Coordinates of C-alpha atoms in Angstrom, one line a residue:
Chain H
X1 CA 32.4 -13.3 29.6
X2 CA 29.3 -15.1 28.6
X3 CA 26.2 -15.2 30.7
X4 CA 24.7 -18.7 31.0
X5 CA 22.0 -19.6 28.5
X6 CA 18.5 -19.2 29.9
X7 CA 17.0 -20.8 26.8
X8 CA 18.8 -23.2 24.6
X9 CA 17.2 -24.8 21.5
X10 CA 18.9 -27.4 19.3
X11 CA 17.3 -28.9 16.1
X12 CA 13.9 -28.3 17.6
X13 CA 11.1 -29.6 15.4
X14 CA 7.3 -30.1 15.6
X15 CA 4.9 -31.1 12.9
X16 CA 1.1 -31.0 12.8
X17 CA 0.2 -33.6 10.3
X18 CA 1.9 -32.7 7.0
X19 CA 2.8 -29.2 8.2
X20 CA 6.3 -28.8 9.7
X21 CA 5.5 -25.8 11.9
X22 CA 8.9 -25.8 13.5
X23 CA 11.5 -27.5 11.3
X24 CA 14.9 -27.7 12.9
X25 CA 15.5 -24.5 14.9
X26 CA 18.6 -23.6 16.9
X27 CA 19.1 -20.6 19.1
X28 CA 20.2 -19.6 22.6
X29 CA 19.1 -16.7 24.8
X30 CA 21.2 -15.5 27.7
X31 CA 20.1 -14.0 31.0
X32 CA 19.5 -10.3 30.5
X33 CA 18.9 -10.7 26.8
X34 CA 15.9 -9.7 24.8
X35 CA 15.6 -12.0 21.8
X36 CA 13.1 -11.4 19.0
X37 CA 11.5 -14.0 16.7
X38 CA 10.2 -12.2 13.8
X39 CA 8.2 -13.5 10.9
X40 CA 4.8 -13.7 9.3
X41 CA 1.8 -15.6 10.6
X42 CA 2.5 -19.3 10.1
X43 CA 6.3 -18.9 10.3
X44 CA 6.4 -21.1 13.4
X45 CA 6.8 -18.5 16.1
X46 CA 3.8 -19.5 18.3
X47 CA 4.7 -23.2 18.1
X48 CA 8.2 -22.4 19.2
X49 CA 6.8 -20.5 22.2
X50 CA 4.5 -23.3 23.1
X51 CA 7.3 -25.8 22.9
X52 CA 9.4 -23.6 25.3
X53 CA 6.5 -23.2 27.7
X54 CA 6.2 -27.0 27.9
X55 CA 2.7 -26.9 26.4
X56 CA 3.6 -29.0 23.4
X57 CA 5.9 -32.0 23.0
X58 CA 8.6 -31.6 20.3
X59 CA 9.0 -34.4 17.8
X60 CA 12.6 -33.6 17.1
X61 CA 15.6 -31.9 18.7
X62 CA 15.4 -30.5 22.2
X63 CA 14.8 -27.4 24.2
X64 CA 16.3 -26.5 27.5
X65 CA 15.0 -23.7 29.8
X66 CA 17.3 -22.9 32.7
X67 CA 19.0 -26.2 31.9
X68 CA 15.9 -28.3 32.3
X69 CA 13.2 -29.8 30.0
X70 CA 10.5 -27.2 29.6
X71 CA 7.9 -29.7 30.7
X72 CA 9.6 -30.1 34.1
X73 CA 7.4 -28.6 36.8
X74 CA 10.5 -26.9 38.4
X75 CA 10.8 -24.9 35.2
X76 CA 7.2 -23.8 35.1
X77 CA 7.7 -21.7 38.2
X78 CA 10.5 -19.8 36.6
X79 CA 8.7 -19.1 33.3
X80 CA 6.2 -16.3 32.5
X81 CA 4.1 -16.7 29.5
X82 CA 2.0 -14.1 27.7
X83 CA 0.1 -16.0 25.0
X84 CA -1.3 -14.2 21.9
X85 CA -4.9 -14.9 22.9
X86 CA -6.8 -14.0 26.0
X87 CA -5.2 -15.2 29.1
X88 CA -7.1 -13.4 31.8
X89 CA -10.5 -13.8 33.4
X90 CA -12.7 -11.3 31.6
X91 CA -15.4 -11.2 34.4
X92 CA -12.8 -10.6 37.1
X93 CA -11.5 -7.1 37.8
X94 CA -7.9 -6.0 37.3
X95 CA -7.2 -6.4 41.0
X96 CA -8.9 -9.8 41.1
X97 CA -7.0 -11.1 38.2
X98 CA -3.7 -10.1 39.8
X99 CA -4.8 -11.6 43.1
X100 CA -5.7 -14.8 41.4
X101 CA -2.3 -15.1 39.8
X102 CA -0.7 -14.2 43.2
X103 CA -2.5 -17.1 44.8
X104 CA -1.8 -19.5 42.0
X105 CA 1.9 -18.9 42.4
X106 CA 1.6 -19.0 46.3
X107 CA 3.3 -15.6 46.7
X108 CA 3.5 -14.6 50.4
X109 CA 1.2 -11.6 51.2
X110 CA 3.8 -9.0 51.9
X111 CA 5.8 -10.0 48.9
X112 CA 2.7 -9.9 46.8
X113 CA 1.9 -6.4 47.9
X114 CA 5.4 -5.2 47.1
X115 CA 5.3 -6.7 43.6
X116 CA 1.8 -5.6 42.7
X117 CA 2.5 -2.0 43.8
X118 CA 5.5 -2.0 41.6
X119 CA 3.7 -3.5 38.6
X120 CA 0.7 -1.2 39.0
X121 CA 3.0 1.8 39.1
X122 CA 4.9 0.8 35.9
X123 CA 1.8 -0.2 34.0
X124 CA -0.2 2.8 35.3
X125 CA -3.1 0.4 35.9
X126 CA -3.5 1.6 39.6
X127 CA -6.6 3.7 39.1
X128 CA -8.4 0.9 37.3
X129 CA -8.2 -1.9 39.8
X130 CA -11.9 -2.3 39.9
X131 CA -12.5 -2.4 36.1
X132 CA -13.4 -5.8 34.7
X133 CA -10.7 -7.2 32.4
X134 CA -13.2 -7.6 29.6
X135 CA -13.9 -3.8 29.7
X136 CA -10.3 -2.8 29.3
X137 CA -9.0 -1.2 26.1
X138 CA -6.7 -3.4 24.0
X139 CA -3.5 -1.7 25.2
X140 CA -4.5 -1.9 28.9
X141 CA -5.5 -5.5 28.6
X142 CA -2.1 -6.4 27.2
X143 CA -0.4 -4.5 30.0
X144 CA -2.5 -6.4 32.6
X145 CA -1.6 -9.7 30.9
X146 CA 2.1 -8.7 31.0
X147 CA 1.7 -7.8 34.7
X148 CA 0.1 -11.2 35.4
X149 CA 2.9 -13.0 33.6
X150 CA 5.5 -11.0 35.6
X151 CA 3.9 -11.4 39.0
X152 CA 5.9 -14.4 40.1
X153 CA 9.1 -12.7 38.9
X154 CA 10.0 -15.4 36.4
X155 CA 13.6 -15.6 35.2
X156 CA 12.4 -16.4 31.7
X157 CA 9.6 -14.5 29.9
X158 CA 7.9 -15.7 26.7
X159 CA 5.8 -13.1 24.9
X160 CA 3.8 -14.1 21.8
X161 CA 2.9 -11.0 19.8
X162 CA 2.4 -8.8 22.9
X163 CA 1.5 -5.6 21.1
X164 CA -1.0 -6.7 18.4
X165 CA -3.8 -4.1 18.4
X166 CA -1.9 -1.9 20.9
X167 CA -1.7 1.8 20.1
X168 CA 1.7 3.5 19.6
X169 CA 1.8 5.2 23.1
X170 CA 1.0 1.9 24.9
X171 CA 3.5 0.0 22.7
X172 CA 6.2 2.3 23.8
X173 CA 5.3 1.9 27.5
X174 CA 5.2 -1.9 27.1
X175 CA 8.7 -1.9 25.6
X176 CA 10.1 0.4 28.2
X177 CA 8.6 -1.9 30.8
X178 CA 10.4 -4.9 29.2
X179 CA 13.7 -3.2 29.2
X180 CA 13.4 -2.6 33.0
X181 CA 13.1 -6.3 33.6
X182 CA 15.7 -7.3 31.1
X183 CA 18.0 -4.9 32.8
X184 CA 17.5 -6.9 36.0
X185 CA 18.6 -10.1 34.3
X186 CA 15.4 -11.6 32.9
X187 CA 15.7 -13.5 29.6
X188 CA 12.9 -12.5 27.2
X189 CA 11.8 -14.2 24.0
X190 CA 9.3 -11.9 22.1
X191 CA 7.6 -12.9 18.9
X192 CA 6.5 -10.1 16.7
X193 CA 5.4 -9.4 13.1
X194 CA 6.5 -5.8 13.5
X195 CA 9.9 -4.8 12.3
X196 CA 10.3 -1.7 14.4
X197 CA 9.9 -3.9 17.4
X198 CA 12.4 -6.4 16.0
X199 CA 14.9 -3.5 15.9
X200 CA 14.5 -3.0 19.7
X201 CA 15.7 -6.5 20.5
X202 CA 19.3 -7.3 21.4
X203 CA 19.2 -10.1 18.9
X204 CA 16.7 -11.4 16.4
X205 CA 16.0 -14.5 14.5
X206 CA 14.1 -14.0 11.3
X207 CA 11.8 -17.0 10.9
X208 CA 10.0 -18.3 7.9
X209 CA 8.4 -21.7 7.2
X210 CA 9.6 -23.2 10.5
X211 CA 13.2 -22.2 10.1
X212 CA 15.4 -19.4 11.2
X213 CA 16.8 -17.7 8.1
X214 CA 19.1 -15.1 9.7
X215 CA 20.1 -14.3 13.2
X216 CA 22.1 -11.5 14.8
X217 CA 21.9 -8.1 16.4
X218 CA 19.7 -5.8 14.3
X219 CA 22.5 -3.3 13.6
X220 CA 24.8 -6.2 12.6
X221 CA 22.2 -7.7 10.2
X222 CA 21.6 -4.3 8.7
X223 CA 25.4 -3.8 8.3
X224 CA 25.6 -7.2 6.5
X225 CA 22.7 -6.3 4.2
X226 CA 24.0 -7.1 0.7
X227 CA 21.7 -4.5 -1.1
X228 CA 21.4 -0.8 -1.1
X229 CA 18.3 1.3 -0.1
X230 CA 17.1 4.5 -1.7
X231 CA 14.0 6.7 -1.7
X232 CA 12.6 7.8 -5.0
X233 CA 12.2 11.5 -5.3
X234 CA 10.6 13.8 -7.9
X235 CA 11.7 17.2 -9.0
X236 CA 10.5 18.9 -5.8
X237 CA 11.6 16.1 -3.5
X238 CA 8.3 14.5 -2.5
X239 CA 6.2 12.6 -5.0
X240 CA 2.5 13.2 -5.4
X241 CA 0.0 10.4 -5.3
X242 CA -0.2 10.2 -9.1
X243 CA 3.6 10.0 -9.5
X244 CA 3.8 7.3 -6.8
X245 CA 1.1 5.3 -8.6
X246 CA 3.0 5.7 -11.9
X247 CA 6.4 4.9 -10.6
X248 CA 5.6 1.9 -8.3
X249 CA 4.9 -0.6 -11.1
X250 CA 8.0 0.6 -13.0
X251 CA 10.1 -0.1 -9.9
X252 CA 8.6 -3.5 -9.4
X253 CA 9.2 -4.6 -12.9
X254 CA 12.8 -3.3 -13.0
X255 CA 15.4 -6.2 -12.7
X256 CA 17.6 -4.1 -10.5
X257 CA 14.9 -3.9 -7.8
X258 CA 14.7 -6.4 -4.9
X259 CA 11.7 -4.8 -3.2
X260 CA 9.8 -1.5 -3.6
X261 CA 7.2 -0.1 -1.3
X262 CA 5.4 3.2 -0.5
X263 CA 7.0 5.1 2.3
X264 CA 5.0 8.2 3.3
X265 CA 5.2 10.8 0.5
X266 CA 7.9 8.9 -1.4
X267 CA 8.7 5.3 -2.5
X268 CA 11.4 3.2 -0.9
X269 CA 13.3 0.8 -3.0
X270 CA 15.9 -1.9 -2.2
X271 CA 18.3 -2.2 -5.1
X272 CA 20.9 -4.9 -5.9
X273 CA 24.4 -3.6 -5.0
X274 CA 26.0 -1.8 -7.9
X275 CA 22.8 -1.6 -9.9
X276 CA 21.6 1.8 -8.8
X277 CA 23.1 3.5 -11.8
X278 CA 21.1 1.4 -14.2
X279 CA 17.9 2.0 -12.2
X280 CA 18.6 5.8 -12.0
X281 CA 18.9 5.7 -15.9
X282 CA 15.5 4.0 -16.1
X283 CA 13.9 6.6 -13.8
X284 CA 15.4 9.8 -15.2
X285 CA 13.1 10.0 -18.2
X286 CA 10.2 9.7 -15.8
X287 CA 11.3 12.7 -13.9
X288 CA 12.4 10.7 -10.8
X289 CA 15.7 10.2 -9.1
X290 CA 17.2 8.0 -6.4
X291 CA 18.3 9.4 -3.0
X292 CA 20.4 7.0 -0.9
X293 CA 19.1 6.3 2.6
X294 CA 20.1 4.0 5.5
X295 CA 18.7 0.5 5.3
X296 CA 16.2 -0.4 8.0
X297 CA 15.3 -3.7 9.4
X298 CA 12.1 -3.8 7.4
X299 CA 14.1 -3.5 4.2
X300 CA 16.0 -6.7 5.2
X301 CA 12.8 -8.5 5.8
X302 CA 11.1 -7.5 2.6
X303 CA 14.2 -8.3 0.6
X304 CA 14.4 -11.7 2.3
X305 CA 10.8 -12.5 1.6
X306 CA 11.0 -11.2 -2.0
X307 CA 13.8 -13.7 -2.5
X308 CA 11.4 -16.5 -1.7
X309 CA 12.2 -16.7 2.0
X310 CA 14.4 -19.8 1.5
X311 CA 17.0 -20.6 4.1
Chain Q
X1 CA -19.9 17.2 -4.7
X2 CA -21.8 15.7 -1.8
X3 CA -19.3 14.0 0.6
X4 CA -19.6 10.3 1.2
X5 CA -19.7 10.8 4.9
X6 CA -20.7 13.9 6.8
X7 CA -20.4 13.8 10.6
X8 CA -22.1 16.5 12.6
X9 CA -21.5 16.9 16.4
X10 CA -21.6 13.1 16.9
X11 CA -21.7 12.1 20.5
X12 CA -22.1 8.7 22.2
X13 CA -22.4 8.1 25.9
X14 CA -22.3 4.8 27.8
X15 CA -23.7 5.6 31.2
X16 CA -21.5 8.3 32.7
X17 CA -18.7 7.6 30.2
X18 CA -18.6 9.6 26.9
X19 CA -16.9 7.5 24.3
X20 CA -17.3 10.0 21.4
X21 CA -17.7 13.7 22.2
X22 CA -19.0 16.2 19.7
X23 CA -17.1 15.0 16.6
X24 CA -17.6 16.6 13.2
X25 CA -15.8 16.0 9.9
X26 CA -16.5 14.8 6.4
X27 CA -15.0 12.3 4.0
X28 CA -15.0 12.8 0.3
X29 CA -16.0 10.2 -2.2
X30 CA -13.1 8.0 -3.2
X31 CA -11.0 9.3 -0.3
X32 CA -8.8 7.0 1.9
X33 CA -9.6 8.5 5.3
X34 CA -7.5 7.3 8.3
X35 CA -9.0 7.4 11.7
X36 CA -6.3 7.1 14.4
X37 CA -6.2 7.1 18.1
X38 CA -5.2 5.2 21.2
X39 CA -7.0 2.1 22.4
X40 CA -10.3 3.3 23.7
X41 CA -10.2 6.7 22.1
X42 CA -13.6 6.2 20.5
X43 CA -12.6 4.9 17.0
X44 CA -14.7 1.8 17.0
X45 CA -17.6 3.5 18.6
X46 CA -17.6 6.1 15.8
X47 CA -17.5 3.4 13.2
X48 CA -20.3 1.5 14.7
X49 CA -22.5 4.6 14.7
X50 CA -21.5 5.4 11.1
X51 CA -22.4 1.8 10.1
X52 CA -25.9 2.2 11.6
X53 CA -25.1 -0.4 14.3
X54 CA -25.2 2.0 17.3
X55 CA -27.5 5.0 17.7
X56 CA -25.8 8.3 18.5
X57 CA -26.7 10.0 21.9
X58 CA -26.4 13.4 20.2
X59 CA -25.5 14.7 16.8
X60 CA -25.9 12.8 13.6
X61 CA -24.1 11.7 10.5
X62 CA -25.1 11.3 6.8
X63 CA -23.5 8.2 5.3
X64 CA -24.0 7.4 1.6
X65 CA -27.0 9.8 1.6
X66 CA -28.8 8.4 4.6
X67 CA -29.0 9.7 8.2
X68 CA -27.7 7.2 10.8
X69 CA -30.3 8.5 13.2
X70 CA -33.3 7.8 10.9
X71 CA -32.3 5.2 8.3
X72 CA -29.7 2.9 9.8
X73 CA -31.0 0.0 7.9
X74 CA -30.7 1.7 4.5
X75 CA -27.0 2.4 5.3
X76 CA -26.2 -1.2 6.0
X77 CA -26.9 -2.1 2.3
X78 CA -24.6 0.6 1.0
X79 CA -21.5 0.1 3.1
X80 CA -19.1 -2.7 3.8
X81 CA -17.7 -3.2 7.3
X82 CA -14.7 -5.3 8.4
X83 CA -14.7 -5.3 12.2
X84 CA -11.7 -5.9 14.4
X85 CA -13.0 -9.4 15.3
X86 CA -14.3 -10.2 11.8
X87 CA -16.3 -13.3 11.7
X88 CA -15.8 -16.0 9.1
X89 CA -17.0 -19.6 9.2
X90 CA -13.7 -21.2 10.0
X91 CA -14.7 -24.7 8.7
X92 CA -15.8 -23.2 5.3
X93 CA -13.6 -22.0 2.5
X94 CA -13.4 -18.5 1.2
X95 CA -15.8 -19.2 -1.6
X96 CA -18.4 -20.8 0.7
X97 CA -18.1 -17.9 3.1
X98 CA -18.7 -15.5 0.2
X99 CA -21.7 -17.5 -1.0
X100 CA -23.2 -17.3 2.5
X101 CA -22.6 -13.6 2.9
X102 CA -23.8 -12.9 -0.6
X103 CA -27.1 -14.7 0.3
X104 CA -27.4 -12.6 3.4
X105 CA -27.1 -9.4 1.2
X106 CA -29.7 -10.7 -1.2
X107 CA -27.3 -11.5 -4.0
X108 CA -27.9 -14.7 -6.0
X109 CA -27.6 -16.5 -9.3
X110 CA -25.5 -15.0 -12.0
X111 CA -24.8 -11.7 -10.1
X112 CA -23.5 -13.5 -7.1
X113 CA -21.3 -15.8 -9.2
X114 CA -19.9 -12.8 -11.1
X115 CA -19.2 -10.9 -7.9
X116 CA -17.5 -13.8 -6.2
X117 CA -15.3 -14.3 -9.2
X118 CA -14.4 -10.6 -9.2
X119 CA -13.6 -10.3 -5.5
X120 CA -11.7 -13.6 -5.5
X121 CA -9.5 -12.2 -8.2
X122 CA -9.2 -8.7 -6.6
X123 CA -8.1 -10.1 -3.3
X124 CA -5.9 -12.8 -4.9
X125 CA -7.7 -15.7 -3.2
X126 CA -8.1 -18.1 -6.2
X127 CA -5.5 -20.6 -5.0
X128 CA -6.9 -20.9 -1.5
X129 CA -10.6 -20.3 -2.1
X130 CA -11.6 -23.8 -1.0
X131 CA -9.3 -24.1 2.0
X132 CA -11.2 -23.8 5.3
X133 CA -10.5 -20.3 6.5
X134 CA -9.6 -21.6 9.9
X135 CA -6.5 -23.2 8.4
X136 CA -5.3 -20.0 6.6
X137 CA -2.6 -17.7 7.9
X138 CA -3.9 -14.4 9.4
X139 CA -2.8 -12.3 6.5
X140 CA -4.9 -14.3 4.0
X141 CA -7.9 -14.6 6.4
X142 CA -7.9 -10.8 6.5
X143 CA -8.2 -10.7 2.7
X144 CA -11.1 -13.1 2.9
X145 CA -12.8 -10.8 5.4
X146 CA -12.2 -7.9 3.0
X147 CA -13.7 -9.9 0.1
X148 CA -16.8 -10.4 2.2
X149 CA -17.1 -6.7 3.1
X150 CA -17.0 -5.6 -0.5
X151 CA -19.0 -8.4 -2.1
X152 CA -22.2 -6.4 -2.4
X153 CA -20.3 -3.5 -4.1
X154 CA -20.6 -0.9 -1.3
X155 CA -19.9 2.7 -1.9
X156 CA -18.0 3.0 1.4
X157 CA -16.0 0.4 3.3
X158 CA -15.2 0.7 6.9
X159 CA -12.1 -1.2 7.9
X160 CA -11.4 -1.4 11.7
X161 CA -7.8 -2.3 12.3
X162 CA -7.6 -4.6 9.3
X163 CA -3.9 -5.3 9.6
X164 CA -3.5 -5.9 13.3
X165 CA -0.9 -8.7 13.7
X166 CA -0.1 -8.9 10.0
X167 CA 3.5 -9.1 8.8
X168 CA 5.0 -6.4 6.5
X169 CA 4.6 -8.3 3.2
X170 CA 0.9 -9.1 3.8
X171 CA 0.3 -5.5 5.1
X172 CA 1.7 -4.1 1.9
X173 CA -0.4 -6.4 -0.3
X174 CA -3.5 -5.4 1.8
X175 CA -2.8 -1.7 1.3
X176 CA -2.3 -2.1 -2.4
X177 CA -5.9 -3.5 -2.5
X178 CA -7.2 -0.6 -0.5
X179 CA -5.6 1.8 -3.0
X180 CA -7.1 -0.1 -5.9
X181 CA -10.5 0.1 -4.3
X182 CA -10.2 3.9 -3.8
X183 CA -9.0 4.5 -7.3
X184 CA -12.1 2.6 -8.5
X185 CA -14.2 5.2 -6.6
X186 CA -14.9 3.4 -3.3
X187 CA -14.6 5.5 -0.2
X188 CA -12.3 3.9 2.4
X189 CA -12.6 4.7 6.1
X190 CA -9.8 2.9 7.9
X191 CA -8.4 2.7 11.4
X192 CA -4.9 1.5 12.2
X193 CA -2.2 1.6 14.9
X194 CA 0.6 1.6 12.4
X195 CA 1.7 5.0 11.5
X196 CA 3.5 3.9 8.4
X197 CA 0.1 2.8 7.1
X198 CA -1.5 6.1 8.1
X199 CA 0.9 7.8 5.7
X200 CA -1.1 6.2 2.8
X201 CA -4.2 8.0 3.8
X202 CA -5.2 11.2 2.0
X203 CA -6.4 12.7 5.3
X204 CA -6.2 11.7 8.9
X205 CA -8.4 12.3 11.9
X206 CA -6.7 11.8 15.3
X207 CA -9.0 10.9 18.2
X208 CA -7.9 11.4 21.8
X209 CA -10.2 10.5 24.6
X210 CA -13.4 10.7 22.5
X211 CA -12.5 14.0 20.8
X212 CA -11.2 14.7 17.3
X213 CA -7.9 16.3 18.4
X214 CA -6.5 16.9 14.9
X215 CA -7.6 16.5 11.3
X216 CA -5.6 17.1 8.2
X217 CA -3.3 15.6 5.5
X218 CA -0.2 13.7 6.8
X219 CA 2.1 16.4 5.6
X220 CA 0.1 19.2 7.2
X221 CA -0.1 17.3 10.5
X222 CA 3.6 16.9 10.6
X223 CA 4.2 20.6 10.0
X224 CA 1.8 21.7 12.7
X225 CA 2.2 19.1 15.4
X226 CA 5.9 18.1 15.2
X227 CA 7.6 21.5 14.7
X228 CA 11.2 22.1 15.6
X229 CA 13.9 19.5 14.8
X230 CA 13.6 15.8 15.2
X231 CA 16.8 13.9 15.8
X232 CA 17.4 10.2 15.3
X233 CA 19.8 9.1 18.0
X234 CA 21.4 5.7 18.4
X235 CA 23.5 4.7 21.5
X236 CA 23.9 1.5 23.5
X237 CA 20.9 0.9 25.8
X238 CA 19.5 4.2 24.8
X239 CA 16.1 3.5 26.4
X240 CA 17.8 3.8 29.8
X241 CA 19.1 7.2 29.0
X242 CA 16.0 8.9 27.6
X243 CA 15.5 10.8 30.9
X244 CA 19.0 12.5 30.5
X245 CA 17.9 13.6 27.0
X246 CA 14.6 15.0 28.3
X247 CA 16.4 17.2 30.7
X248 CA 18.2 19.1 28.0
X249 CA 16.8 22.6 27.3
X250 CA 14.1 22.7 24.6
X251 CA 13.7 18.9 24.4
X252 CA 9.9 18.4 23.9
X253 CA 10.0 14.6 23.5
X254 CA 12.5 11.7 23.7
X255 CA 11.0 8.4 22.8
X256 CA 12.1 4.9 21.6
X257 CA 12.1 4.6 17.8
X258 CA 13.4 1.5 16.0
X259 CA 16.8 0.6 17.3
X260 CA 17.3 4.2 18.6
X261 CA 15.3 7.1 19.8
X262 CA 13.7 10.2 18.4
X263 CA 14.4 13.4 20.2
X264 CA 12.3 16.5 19.2
X265 CA 13.8 19.8 20.1
X266 CA 11.7 23.1 20.0
X267 CA 12.5 25.7 17.4
X268 CA 15.4 28.0 18.4
X269 CA 16.4 25.9 21.5
X270 CA 20.1 25.6 22.2
X271 CA 20.1 21.9 21.9
X272 CA 21.7 20.5 18.8
X273 CA 23.9 17.5 17.7
X274 CA 26.8 18.6 19.9
X275 CA 24.6 18.9 23.0
X276 CA 22.9 15.5 22.4
X277 CA 26.3 13.8 21.9
X278 CA 27.7 15.4 25.0
X279 CA 24.7 14.4 27.2
X280 CA 24.9 10.8 26.2
X281 CA 28.7 10.8 26.5
X282 CA 28.3 12.1 30.0
X283 CA 25.9 9.3 30.7
X284 CA 28.6 6.9 29.7
X285 CA 27.0 5.9 26.3
X286 CA 28.6 7.9 23.5
X287 CA 26.1 7.8 20.6
X288 CA 26.9 5.9 17.4
X289 CA 24.6 8.1 15.4
X290 CA 22.9 11.5 15.7
X291 CA 21.2 12.9 12.7
X292 CA 18.2 15.1 11.9
X293 CA 15.3 13.3 10.4
X294 CA 11.9 14.2 8.9
X295 CA 9.2 13.7 11.6
X296 CA 6.9 10.7 11.2
X297 CA 3.3 10.4 11.9
X298 CA 4.3 8.5 15.0
X299 CA 5.9 11.7 16.3
X300 CA 2.7 13.5 15.5
X301 CA 0.6 10.9 17.3
X302 CA 2.7 11.1 20.4
X303 CA 2.7 14.9 20.4
X304 CA -1.1 15.2 19.9
X305 CA -1.9 12.4 22.3
X306 CA 0.3 13.6 25.1
X307 CA -0.7 17.3 24.7
X308 CA -4.4 16.4 24.9
X309 CA -3.8 13.9 27.8
X310 CA -2.1 16.6 29.8
X311 CA -4.9 19.1 29.0
X312 CA -7.6 16.6 30.1
X313 CA -5.5 15.6 33.1
X314 CA -6.2 11.9 32.6
X315 CA -4.7 8.9 30.9
X316 CA -7.9 6.9 31.1
X317 CA -9.0 5.3 27.8
X318 CA -11.6 2.6 27.9
X319 CA -13.2 0.6 25.2
X320 CA -16.9 0.8 25.0
X321 CA -18.6 -1.6 27.4
X322 CA -19.7 -4.5 25.3

């Protein structure tokens, strides 16, 4: 049984002068689904969000949010948006910001109370109602921005890099918060440059130069990964800094290697399938060996981008 | 050898709020020193004091041979600083920005031209040096900001969250640069929220609510603060079942990690693979994967932050009032 699509995008395109920011994108997001758009700065993620929020006009293809054009005022009431940049009034307190958004969306008083209490409990912002938004730490500001975007209980939530500059503890809390709302049927589109966050989405679209290169459930994409992943170890397991510095260029120059990068006390290397033997032969005289490891989503991304990021 | 940075009982208060409380440590020359902590833990306040931009309330620090309390101006010439909200002239290209900043640092003529050529090459900006920085992607803009910070050949560079919002490919390129600088003898003091990056640091200081809660090499921090066994667990909708895992005997932590969760179990506790599998099966989500993994610095961060938070009885963490 398929839940109806909350967001549907077909051939969506938008250029700015010569730059084709979004260049023919297709995807659909169901109710109760958390969909991640991952990619570098300039990949087209923010433009996609702005098109879906009805803030920009497409110049090709179409977008449907809850079956309607995103610029339709009836849709606006059903969509929550958390932009990348500041979206709150810095000189208003936490409480005043929430009150402002409550009034903006004409939420009846009793209902407003109920929702604010719940959001304050989840975000743990309750003790800080009187703090000016501009004096909040980065993580708390992001949580307040999310609370403001959720206040009118939208059916569709658009989040543009919600955790930039947010510490690991607050990032976890933000994600646990998202799961609660998705569990209640909200459709969420989240843009992120962070691969560990991509792995927490139900499905992801890997975006580069205005196009979606790959799409699927993270586990599925990892399972389809055509290469193999290894860590490079020395005699005693871990490599010291000198060994890492010596081996890294060797790995990068090796034709078997798709991508190589430092990973804590070892090096992590993505190797063309079937070529590990040849690479091991290259490393043995240098006192290093390959230990197989599970590919992670970041390996996929690095391999994709190393290959030129072409669709 | 005299350390590059020596911090002694450094404290900074803003009204009734103590942003940095009695912090002491030192950083060796040529070391990559990571300074971690939650938003508002006091990292930026520390950096601003060490750069001579903010006077300490108590304590002192010696940076590149000068005391921050007495000679903040002398320090500014010998360090480079890339702030969280680094400022570039967006309508100017990288080269013009460098010319401007070089002038501000008193560089000129042949020396300025030589340094611009050097930093443009080091930071790989040759192809985009004349594109207005406002039109560059964030990852490249960050390299321009770094080029500005190191133009006057500082002994120490302070990088405050230099990679926030940057994708993995650009982050790796940026860290390669940081390593090159350290190998060439520059001391690097860097803050980050990304624990995979913290692994590249020789030593790490972990700030919690204004205090230095831990300080050591990444390997030693993991041994000390994430003891026991860490399990990587994957199951459908695992985030909704963390509470069930936390109820198992000896479970110290159960938190989201990638597409699964990390569960840390205390030494000698009767919770192992079979018990984890049984608990999730009982919750209706038999796990697809349960395996022991080496703890990461993220596990350390969570362990130290939550222990200290409980000790202090508060979750409050504010940024310094501007």
